[in-house]
Short mmCIF file of C-alpha atoms in Angstrom, two decimals:
data_model
loop_
_atom_site.label_atom_id
_atom_site.label_comp_id
_atom_site.label_asym_id
_atom_site.label_seq_id
_atom_site.Cartn_x
_atom_site.Cartn_y
_atom_site.Cartn_z
CA MET A 1 0.00 0.00 0.00
CA SER A 2 2.33 2.66 -1.22
CA ALA A 3 3.61 4.50 -4.21
CA GLU A 4 6.24 1.77 -4.43
CA SER A 5 3.77 -1.15 -4.54
CA LEU A 6 1.69 0.66 -7.17
CA HIS A 7 4.83 1.32 -9.22
CA VAL A 8 5.92 -2.33 -8.96
CA SER A 9 2.46 -3.54 -10.00
CA ALA A 10 2.24 -1.16 -12.99
CA THR A 11 5.71 -2.13 -14.17
CA GLY A 12 4.97 -5.84 -13.79
CA LEU A 13 1.69 -5.56 -15.69
CA LEU A 14 3.33 -3.74 -18.58
CA GLU A 15 6.32 -6.08 -18.71
CA SER A 16 4.02 -9.12 -18.97
CA TRP A 17 1.67 -7.50 -21.52
CA HIS A 18 2.31 -8.51 -25.13
CA PRO A 19 0.11 -6.28 -27.31
CA ASP A 20 -0.81 -7.24 -30.87
CA THR A 21 -0.31 -3.88 -32.57
CA GLU A 22 2.79 -1.79 -33.14
CA SER A 23 1.08 1.29 -31.68
CA ASP A 24 0.27 -0.59 -28.45
CA ARG A 25 3.82 -1.95 -28.26
CA SER A 26 5.13 1.61 -28.64
CA LEU A 27 2.74 2.87 -25.94
CA ARG A 28 3.85 0.02 -23.65
CA GLU A 29 7.51 1.04 -24.05
CA ALA A 30 6.71 4.73 -23.52
CA ILE A 31 4.82 4.02 -20.28
CA LEU A 32 7.62 1.75 -19.04
CA ALA A 33 10.12 4.54 -19.76
CA PHE A 34 7.88 6.99 -17.89
CA LEU A 35 7.75 4.65 -14.88
CA GLY A 36 11.53 4.28 -15.02
CA SER A 37 11.87 8.01 -14.46
CA ALA A 38 8.93 8.58 -12.09
CA PRO A 39 8.99 6.58 -8.84
CA ARG A 40 5.75 8.31 -7.71
CA GLY A 41 4.23 8.28 -11.19
CA CYS A 42 1.24 6.18 -10.11
CA LEU A 43 -0.12 8.94 -7.91
CA ARG A 44 -2.01 12.02 -9.06
CA GLU A 45 0.49 14.25 -7.20
CA HIS A 46 2.93 13.61 -10.09
CA VAL A 47 1.86 16.66 -12.09
CA PRO A 48 3.55 15.93 -15.47
CA GLY A 49 1.44 12.78 -15.76
CA HIS A 50 0.42 9.72 -13.82
CA ILE A 51 -0.83 6.17 -14.15
CA THR A 52 -4.61 5.78 -13.88
CA ALA A 53 -6.63 2.59 -13.50
CA SER A 54 -9.60 1.82 -15.74
CA ALA A 55 -12.22 -0.90 -15.75
CA VAL A 56 -13.87 -2.00 -18.96
CA VAL A 57 -16.94 -3.56 -17.34
CA TYR A 58 -18.77 -6.14 -19.46
CA SER A 59 -22.17 -7.65 -18.78
CA HIS A 60 -22.16 -11.28 -17.62
CA ASP A 61 -22.69 -12.47 -21.22
CA GLY A 62 -20.13 -10.07 -22.76
CA ARG A 63 -22.70 -8.44 -25.05
CA GLU A 64 -22.79 -5.04 -23.31
CA VAL A 65 -20.28 -2.68 -21.76
CA LEU A 66 -20.95 -0.25 -18.91
CA LEU A 67 -20.03 3.34 -19.76
CA THR A 68 -20.14 6.57 -17.81
CA LEU A 69 -20.83 9.99 -19.30
CA HIS A 70 -17.93 11.75 -17.63
CA PRO A 71 -18.66 15.34 -16.51
CA ARG A 72 -15.14 16.68 -17.11
CA VAL A 73 -14.39 14.75 -20.31
CA GLY A 74 -17.87 15.17 -21.80
CA ARG A 75 -17.83 11.74 -23.50
CA TRP A 76 -18.87 8.18 -22.78
CA ILE A 77 -15.86 6.35 -21.33
CA GLN A 78 -15.02 3.29 -19.26
CA LEU A 79 -15.06 3.49 -15.48
CA GLY A 80 -11.86 4.24 -13.60
CA GLY A 81 -9.70 6.89 -12.05
CA HIS A 82 -6.70 7.68 -9.93
CA CYS A 83 -4.68 5.23 -7.89
CA GLU A 84 -4.69 5.96 -4.16
CA ASP A 85 -2.05 5.37 -1.48
CA THR A 86 -4.39 2.74 0.00
CA ASP A 87 -4.43 0.60 -3.18
CA ASP A 88 -2.04 -2.37 -3.13
CA SER A 89 -1.86 -2.48 -6.93
CA VAL A 90 -3.15 -0.76 -10.05
CA ALA A 91 -5.54 -3.70 -10.55
CA ASP A 92 -6.92 -3.11 -7.04
CA ALA A 93 -7.42 0.56 -7.94
CA ALA A 94 -9.34 -0.36 -11.10
CA LEU A 95 -11.62 -2.74 -9.21
CA ARG A 96 -12.19 -0.18 -6.42
CA GLU A 97 -13.06 2.50 -8.98
CA ALA A 98 -15.42 0.12 -10.83
CA VAL A 99 -17.34 -0.69 -7.64
CA GLU A 100 -17.43 2.97 -6.51
CA GLU A 101 -18.62 4.26 -9.89
CA SER A 102 -21.08 1.46 -10.71
CA GLY A 103 -22.44 0.45 -7.31
CA ILE A 104 -22.13 -3.18 -8.47
CA GLU A 105 -20.77 -5.74 -6.02
CA GLY A 106 -19.35 -9.06 -7.12
CA LEU A 107 -17.39 -7.79 -10.13
CA ARG A 108 -14.77 -10.25 -11.44
CA MET A 109 -11.48 -9.13 -12.97
CA ALA A 110 -9.74 -11.07 -15.72
CA PRO A 111 -6.03 -11.62 -15.06
CA GLY A 112 -3.46 -9.36 -16.69
CA LEU A 113 -3.63 -6.09 -18.52
CA TYR A 114 -6.46 -5.60 -21.03
CA GLY A 115 -4.90 -2.55 -22.70
CA ALA A 116 -3.44 0.91 -22.25
CA GLN A 117 -4.28 4.44 -23.37
CA ALA A 118 -2.77 7.90 -22.96
CA HIS A 119 -4.88 11.04 -22.62
CA PRO A 120 -4.01 14.71 -22.17
CA ILE A 121 -6.44 16.04 -19.56
CA THR A 122 -6.99 18.65 -16.89
CA CYS A 123 -7.94 16.39 -14.01
CA SER A 124 -8.58 17.04 -10.34
CA LEU A 125 -5.19 18.76 -10.04
CA GLY A 126 -6.68 21.67 -11.99
CA VAL A 127 -3.68 21.86 -14.34
CA PRO A 128 -3.01 20.13 -17.67
CA THR A 129 -1.49 16.69 -17.20
CA ARG A 130 -1.48 13.30 -18.90
CA HIS A 131 -3.28 10.16 -17.81
CA LEU A 132 -1.43 6.97 -18.67
CA ASP A 133 -4.35 4.63 -18.37
CA LEU A 134 -3.96 0.92 -17.63
CA LEU A 135 -7.15 -0.97 -18.52
CA PHE A 136 -8.58 -4.13 -16.98
CA ARG A 137 -11.39 -6.34 -18.24
CA ILE A 138 -14.07 -6.85 -15.59
CA THR A 139 -17.26 -8.90 -15.78
CA ALA A 140 -20.43 -8.04 -13.89
CA PRO A 141 -22.60 -10.71 -12.28
CA VAL A 142 -25.92 -11.79 -13.82
CA GLY A 143 -28.62 -9.18 -13.23
CA ALA A 144 -26.21 -6.40 -12.26
CA VAL A 145 -27.98 -3.04 -12.05
CA PRO A 146 -25.62 -0.06 -12.04
CA ILE A 147 -26.21 2.88 -9.72
CA ARG A 148 -24.87 6.23 -10.93
CA SER A 149 -22.42 7.91 -8.58
CA SER A 150 -21.75 11.62 -8.17
CA GLU A 151 -18.75 11.17 -10.51
CA SER A 152 -21.00 10.63 -13.52
CA VAL A 153 -23.60 12.56 -15.51
CA ASP A 154 -25.07 9.28 -16.74
CA LEU A 155 -24.24 5.57 -16.44
CA ARG A 156 -25.64 2.80 -18.61
CA TRP A 157 -25.10 -0.48 -20.40
CA TRP A 158 -24.39 -0.20 -24.14
CA PRO A 159 -24.49 -3.04 -26.67
CA ILE A 160 -20.96 -3.73 -27.94
CA ASP A 161 -22.12 -3.24 -31.54
CA ALA A 162 -24.03 0.00 -30.80
CA LEU A 163 -21.74 2.23 -28.73
CA PRO A 164 -22.52 5.97 -28.69
CA ASP A 165 -20.67 8.12 -31.22
CA SER A 166 -18.78 9.95 -28.48
CA ALA A 167 -17.56 6.72 -26.82
CA GLU A 168 -13.85 6.34 -26.12
CA VAL A 169 -13.53 2.79 -24.89
CA LEU A 170 -11.48 -0.24 -25.86
CA VAL A 171 -13.77 -3.19 -26.61
CA ARG A 172 -12.79 -6.44 -28.29
#
């Protein structure tokens, strides 16, 4: 439960991730280089940029994905957010964020890293920064009904083949 354990977990996830595309391999190397120069780079206090934890939450049958209409971003995106000092790992942060933002208990996380993204953003620091987002695939239990949190304008299930035009989410 420290910046160090988060850093170790992020590095380990990226080192064991073998993406299919050249762009993802390049992003993997860039994030590893970032982590090599930023021992506290998993915490939001690292102003130039920081690792964030995202949860791509699928319905129990994998036909829908849960998206939030993010108030600051203004688009439909996956659930997730900042790592906290109390998180043992980036995966723990993603699961915590998924439960907090969806209200769904009993979520199950697939092992390993699902993907990565990088976003310029003005987040809760109030200054421009970069989110280096590590994504995890999570499955909701049968009959899961999401409950919108205060961190969302809207929250709903979307069919994989009918995502909203403004969606920025990795689905495969």
